[in-house]
């Protein structure tokens, strides 16, 4: 592995491709960590993993309008490029790819719904219709389109995603397989605050009171896991109890609580020995997601 060098910030496709060609000619392995910026310890853990595995680490920072539905927080999503690049310099990242929307969607306008109506898209697999996809129509089309573009532009040997977005990683894995890309998709474990809350840029939208309640989502996952490990197989009952637990702690709308197969995301069968528990619920206007993979004989 080469020594970490100075961080370069690249804003155009041409510059990105020029760096990539140079690394290709040097036979270097490249890891991509796609992000929307506003980086926190969760992102840093992905970067550290990338740094361990590859010769060159590229972090993309792009708030992708196409993956926000109308009425979501695209306009208000925190943009902190200066702070992000400073942190990435300290982590030994080689290159930050931070294009403007006009570079990524050249003939489209930058508003989420306008891009969605005008640009060519990468249609996600049917997995995109369940869970988060059922609550956020068009979201995963936005994700597969931007991740497909980034893969095309950066040509990474590997790409690192966080397990917090479990369905997103499953969809990207399938896209890579279906489109015959030779990119290794690596899932990094969820980084949590000491009280268990999964780190997310959206946590900063929470009021102090909501922040106090938010870890309940992880506690509820843990108690569902305990019940499964104790032999409970009545999934409907488990979901009902978890829904009641979240509601009584102050969560508003529960988008979903589900128990599925960790590899395929199909609904669980009574004979399964492994499960992924997935939740999306709202505290005020903030939507939180989390998940936990459970095996009959322990958490993994
Ligand atoms: O997980 C995210 O931050 C985004 O969905 C991603 C993968 C960077 C695509 O915009």
Coordinates of C-alpha atoms in Angstrom, one line a residue, residues 2-276:
X2 CA 1.3 3.5 -0.8
X3 CA 1.8 6.2 1.8
X4 CA -1.1 8.6 2.2
X5 CA -0.5 11.7 0.1
X6 CA -1.9 15.2 0.1
X7 CA -5.7 15.4 -0.4
X8 CA -6.8 16.7 -3.8
X9 CA -10.2 18.1 -4.4
X10 CA -11.6 17.5 -7.8
X11 CA -14.8 19.1 -9.2
X12 CA -14.8 18.0 -12.8
X13 CA -15.3 14.7 -14.6
X14 CA -12.1 15.3 -16.6
X15 CA -9.9 15.8 -13.6
X16 CA -11.4 12.8 -11.9
X17 CA -10.8 10.6 -14.9
X18 CA -7.2 11.9 -15.2
X19 CA -6.4 10.9 -11.7
X20 CA -8.0 7.5 -12.2
X21 CA -5.9 6.9 -15.4
X22 CA -2.7 7.8 -13.6
X23 CA -3.5 5.3 -10.8
X24 CA -4.5 2.6 -13.3
X25 CA -1.1 3.1 -15.0
X26 CA 0.6 2.6 -11.6
X27 CA -1.4 -0.5 -11.0
X28 CA -3.0 0.9 -7.9
X29 CA -6.2 -0.4 -6.3
X30 CA -8.8 2.3 -5.7
X31 CA -11.5 2.3 -3.0
X32 CA -14.6 4.7 -3.3
X33 CA -16.5 5.9 -0.3
X34 CA -19.7 7.6 -1.7
X35 CA -21.2 10.2 0.7
X36 CA -23.4 13.2 0.7
X37 CA -21.0 15.0 3.0
X38 CA -21.6 16.4 6.5
X39 CA -19.3 13.6 7.6
X40 CA -19.3 12.0 11.0
X41 CA -17.6 9.1 12.8
X42 CA -19.8 6.7 10.8
X43 CA -18.3 7.9 7.5
X44 CA -14.8 8.0 9.0
X45 CA -15.1 4.3 9.8
X46 CA -15.8 3.6 6.2
X47 CA -12.8 5.7 5.1
X48 CA -10.6 3.9 7.6
X49 CA -11.6 0.6 6.2
X50 CA -11.0 1.9 2.6
X51 CA -7.6 3.1 3.7
X52 CA -6.7 -0.4 5.0
X53 CA -7.8 -2.2 1.9
X54 CA -6.8 0.0 -1.0
X55 CA -3.8 2.0 -2.4
X56 CA -5.9 5.1 -3.1
X57 CA -9.0 6.3 -1.4
X58 CA -11.6 8.5 -3.1
X59 CA -14.5 10.0 -1.1
X60 CA -17.3 11.5 -3.2
X61 CA -19.3 14.3 -1.6
X62 CA -22.5 15.0 -3.5
X63 CA -25.9 15.8 -2.2
X64 CA -27.8 14.0 -4.9
X65 CA -31.1 15.8 -5.8
X66 CA -32.4 12.7 -7.5
X67 CA -32.7 10.6 -4.4
X68 CA -34.8 13.2 -2.5
X69 CA -38.6 13.1 -3.0
X70 CA -40.6 16.4 -3.1
X71 CA -41.0 17.7 0.4
X72 CA -37.9 16.0 1.8
X73 CA -34.8 17.8 3.1
X74 CA -32.7 18.3 -0.1
X75 CA -32.6 22.1 0.3
X76 CA -31.7 21.9 4.0
X77 CA -29.4 18.9 3.9
X78 CA -26.2 20.2 5.7
X79 CA -23.4 21.1 3.3
X80 CA -20.1 21.3 5.2
X81 CA -17.4 20.8 2.5
X82 CA -14.6 22.7 4.2
X83 CA -15.0 20.9 7.5
X84 CA -15.3 17.5 5.7
X85 CA -12.2 17.9 3.6
X86 CA -10.2 18.9 6.7
X87 CA -11.2 15.7 8.4
X88 CA -10.5 13.6 5.3
X89 CA -7.0 15.1 5.0
X90 CA -6.3 13.9 8.5
X91 CA -7.6 10.4 7.6
X92 CA -5.1 10.2 4.6
X93 CA -7.8 10.3 1.9
X94 CA -6.2 10.9 -1.6
X95 CA -9.0 12.5 -3.4
X96 CA -12.4 14.2 -2.7
X97 CA -14.7 14.2 -5.7
X98 CA -17.1 17.0 -5.1
X99 CA -18.9 17.9 -8.4
X100 CA -21.7 20.4 -8.7
X101 CA -25.1 19.2 -9.7
X102 CA -24.6 20.7 -13.2
X103 CA -21.6 18.4 -13.7
X104 CA -23.5 15.2 -12.7
X105 CA -26.8 16.1 -14.3
X106 CA -25.6 18.4 -17.2
X107 CA -28.9 18.9 -19.0
X108 CA -31.2 18.8 -16.0
X109 CA -32.1 21.4 -13.4
X110 CA -30.8 20.9 -9.9
X111 CA -34.2 20.5 -8.0
X112 CA -35.0 16.9 -7.1
X113 CA -38.3 16.7 -9.0
X114 CA -36.9 18.5 -12.1
X115 CA -33.9 16.2 -12.3
X116 CA -36.2 13.2 -11.9
X117 CA -38.2 14.3 -14.9
X118 CA -35.4 14.9 -17.3
X119 CA -32.4 12.7 -16.7
X120 CA -31.5 9.2 -17.8
X121 CA -31.8 6.9 -14.8
X122 CA -30.5 3.5 -13.7
X123 CA -33.6 1.6 -12.7
X124 CA -33.1 -0.3 -9.4
X125 CA -34.0 -4.0 -9.0
X126 CA -37.4 -4.9 -7.5
X127 CA -35.9 -4.9 -4.0
X128 CA -36.3 -1.2 -4.2
X129 CA -40.1 -1.5 -3.9
X130 CA -40.2 -2.7 -0.3
X131 CA -39.2 -1.1 3.1
X132 CA -37.7 2.4 2.6
X133 CA -38.6 2.2 -1.1
X134 CA -42.3 1.8 -0.3
X135 CA -42.2 5.0 1.9
X136 CA -39.8 7.0 -0.3
X137 CA -40.9 6.5 -3.9
X138 CA -38.1 7.1 -6.4
X139 CA -35.4 7.2 -3.7
X140 CA -33.6 4.1 -4.8
X141 CA -33.7 5.1 -8.4
X142 CA -31.8 8.2 -7.3
X143 CA -29.3 6.1 -5.4
X144 CA -28.7 3.6 -8.2
X145 CA -28.4 6.4 -10.7
X146 CA -25.8 8.4 -8.7
X147 CA -23.9 5.3 -7.5
X148 CA -23.8 4.0 -11.1
X149 CA -22.5 7.3 -12.3
X150 CA -19.8 7.4 -9.6
X151 CA -18.8 3.8 -10.4
X152 CA -18.5 4.8 -14.1
X153 CA -16.5 7.9 -13.3
X154 CA -14.2 6.7 -10.5
X155 CA -13.9 3.0 -11.7
X156 CA -13.2 1.8 -8.2
X157 CA -12.0 -1.7 -7.4
X158 CA -14.1 -1.6 -4.3
X159 CA -16.8 0.6 -2.8
X160 CA -17.6 0.9 0.9
X161 CA -21.1 1.5 2.3
X162 CA -22.5 1.5 5.9
X163 CA -24.7 -1.3 7.2
X164 CA -27.1 1.4 8.6
X165 CA -28.5 1.7 5.1
X166 CA -29.0 -2.1 4.8
X167 CA -31.5 -2.0 1.9
X168 CA -29.3 0.5 0.0
X169 CA -26.3 -1.9 0.2
X170 CA -28.5 -4.9 -0.8
X171 CA -29.7 -3.0 -3.9
X172 CA -26.2 -1.8 -4.8
X173 CA -24.8 -5.3 -4.5
X174 CA -27.5 -6.5 -6.8
X175 CA -26.9 -3.7 -9.3
X176 CA -23.2 -4.5 -9.4
X177 CA -24.0 -8.2 -10.1
X178 CA -26.8 -7.5 -12.6
X179 CA -24.7 -4.9 -14.5
X180 CA -21.6 -7.2 -14.5
X181 CA -19.3 -4.7 -12.7
X182 CA -16.2 -6.1 -11.1
X183 CA -16.4 -3.9 -8.1
X184 CA -16.2 -5.4 -4.6
X185 CA -19.1 -4.0 -2.5
X186 CA -18.0 -3.9 1.2
X187 CA -20.4 -3.4 4.0
X188 CA -19.0 -1.7 7.1
X189 CA -20.6 -2.1 10.5
X190 CA -22.9 0.7 11.8
X191 CA -21.2 3.2 14.1
X192 CA -23.3 4.1 17.1
X193 CA -23.3 6.8 19.8
X194 CA -22.5 5.5 23.3
X195 CA -26.3 5.2 23.9
X196 CA -26.8 3.0 20.8
X197 CA -28.2 5.6 18.4
X198 CA -26.9 4.8 14.9
X199 CA -24.9 7.8 13.7
X200 CA -26.6 9.8 10.9
X201 CA -26.3 13.3 9.5
X202 CA -30.0 13.6 10.1
X203 CA -29.5 13.1 13.9
X204 CA -28.7 16.8 14.2
X205 CA -32.3 17.7 13.2
X206 CA -33.4 16.2 16.6
X207 CA -34.4 18.4 19.5
X208 CA -32.7 17.6 22.8
X209 CA -35.9 15.8 23.9
X210 CA -36.1 13.8 20.7
X211 CA -32.4 12.9 20.9
X212 CA -33.0 11.5 24.3
X213 CA -35.8 9.2 23.0
X214 CA -34.0 8.3 19.7
X215 CA -31.9 5.4 21.1
X216 CA -35.1 3.6 21.8
X217 CA -35.1 2.4 18.2
X218 CA -31.9 0.4 18.9
X219 CA -33.1 -0.8 22.3
X220 CA -36.3 -2.1 20.6
X221 CA -34.2 -3.9 18.0
X222 CA -32.1 -5.5 20.8
X223 CA -35.2 -6.7 22.6
X224 CA -36.7 -8.2 19.4
X225 CA -33.3 -10.0 18.9
X226 CA -33.5 -11.4 22.4
X227 CA -37.0 -12.7 21.8
X228 CA -35.9 -14.4 18.6
X229 CA -32.9 -15.9 20.3
X230 CA -35.2 -17.2 23.0
X231 CA -37.1 -19.1 20.4
X232 CA -40.0 -16.7 19.6
X233 CA -41.2 -17.3 16.0
X234 CA -44.4 -15.3 16.0
X235 CA -43.1 -12.5 13.8
X236 CA -46.4 -10.6 13.7
X237 CA -46.5 -10.5 17.5
X238 CA -42.8 -9.3 17.7
X239 CA -43.5 -6.5 15.2
X240 CA -46.7 -5.5 17.0
X241 CA -44.9 -5.3 20.4
X242 CA -42.0 -3.4 18.8
X243 CA -44.5 -0.9 17.3
X244 CA -46.2 -0.4 20.6
X245 CA -42.8 0.1 22.3
X246 CA -41.8 2.8 19.8
X247 CA -45.2 4.5 19.9
X248 CA -45.2 4.6 23.7
X249 CA -41.7 6.2 23.8
X250 CA -42.8 9.1 21.7
X251 CA -42.2 8.0 18.1
X252 CA -44.8 9.3 15.7
X253 CA -45.3 7.6 12.3
X254 CA -43.7 4.1 12.1
X255 CA -42.9 3.6 8.4
X256 CA -42.1 0.0 8.9
X257 CA -40.8 -2.6 11.4
X258 CA -39.9 -5.8 9.6
X259 CA -38.1 -9.2 10.0
X260 CA -36.5 -10.5 6.8
X261 CA -33.8 -12.8 5.5
X262 CA -30.5 -11.0 5.7
X263 CA -29.2 -12.1 2.3
X264 CA -32.3 -11.7 0.1
X265 CA -34.6 -9.4 2.2
X266 CA -37.5 -11.8 1.5
X267 CA -40.0 -12.1 4.4
X268 CA -38.7 -14.4 7.2
X269 CA -39.9 -18.0 7.4
X270 CA -40.5 -19.9 10.7
X271 CA -37.6 -22.2 9.7
X272 CA -35.0 -19.5 9.2
X273 CA -32.1 -19.3 11.6
X274 CA -30.9 -15.8 10.6
X275 CA -32.8 -12.6 10.3
X276 CA -32.3 -8.9 9.7

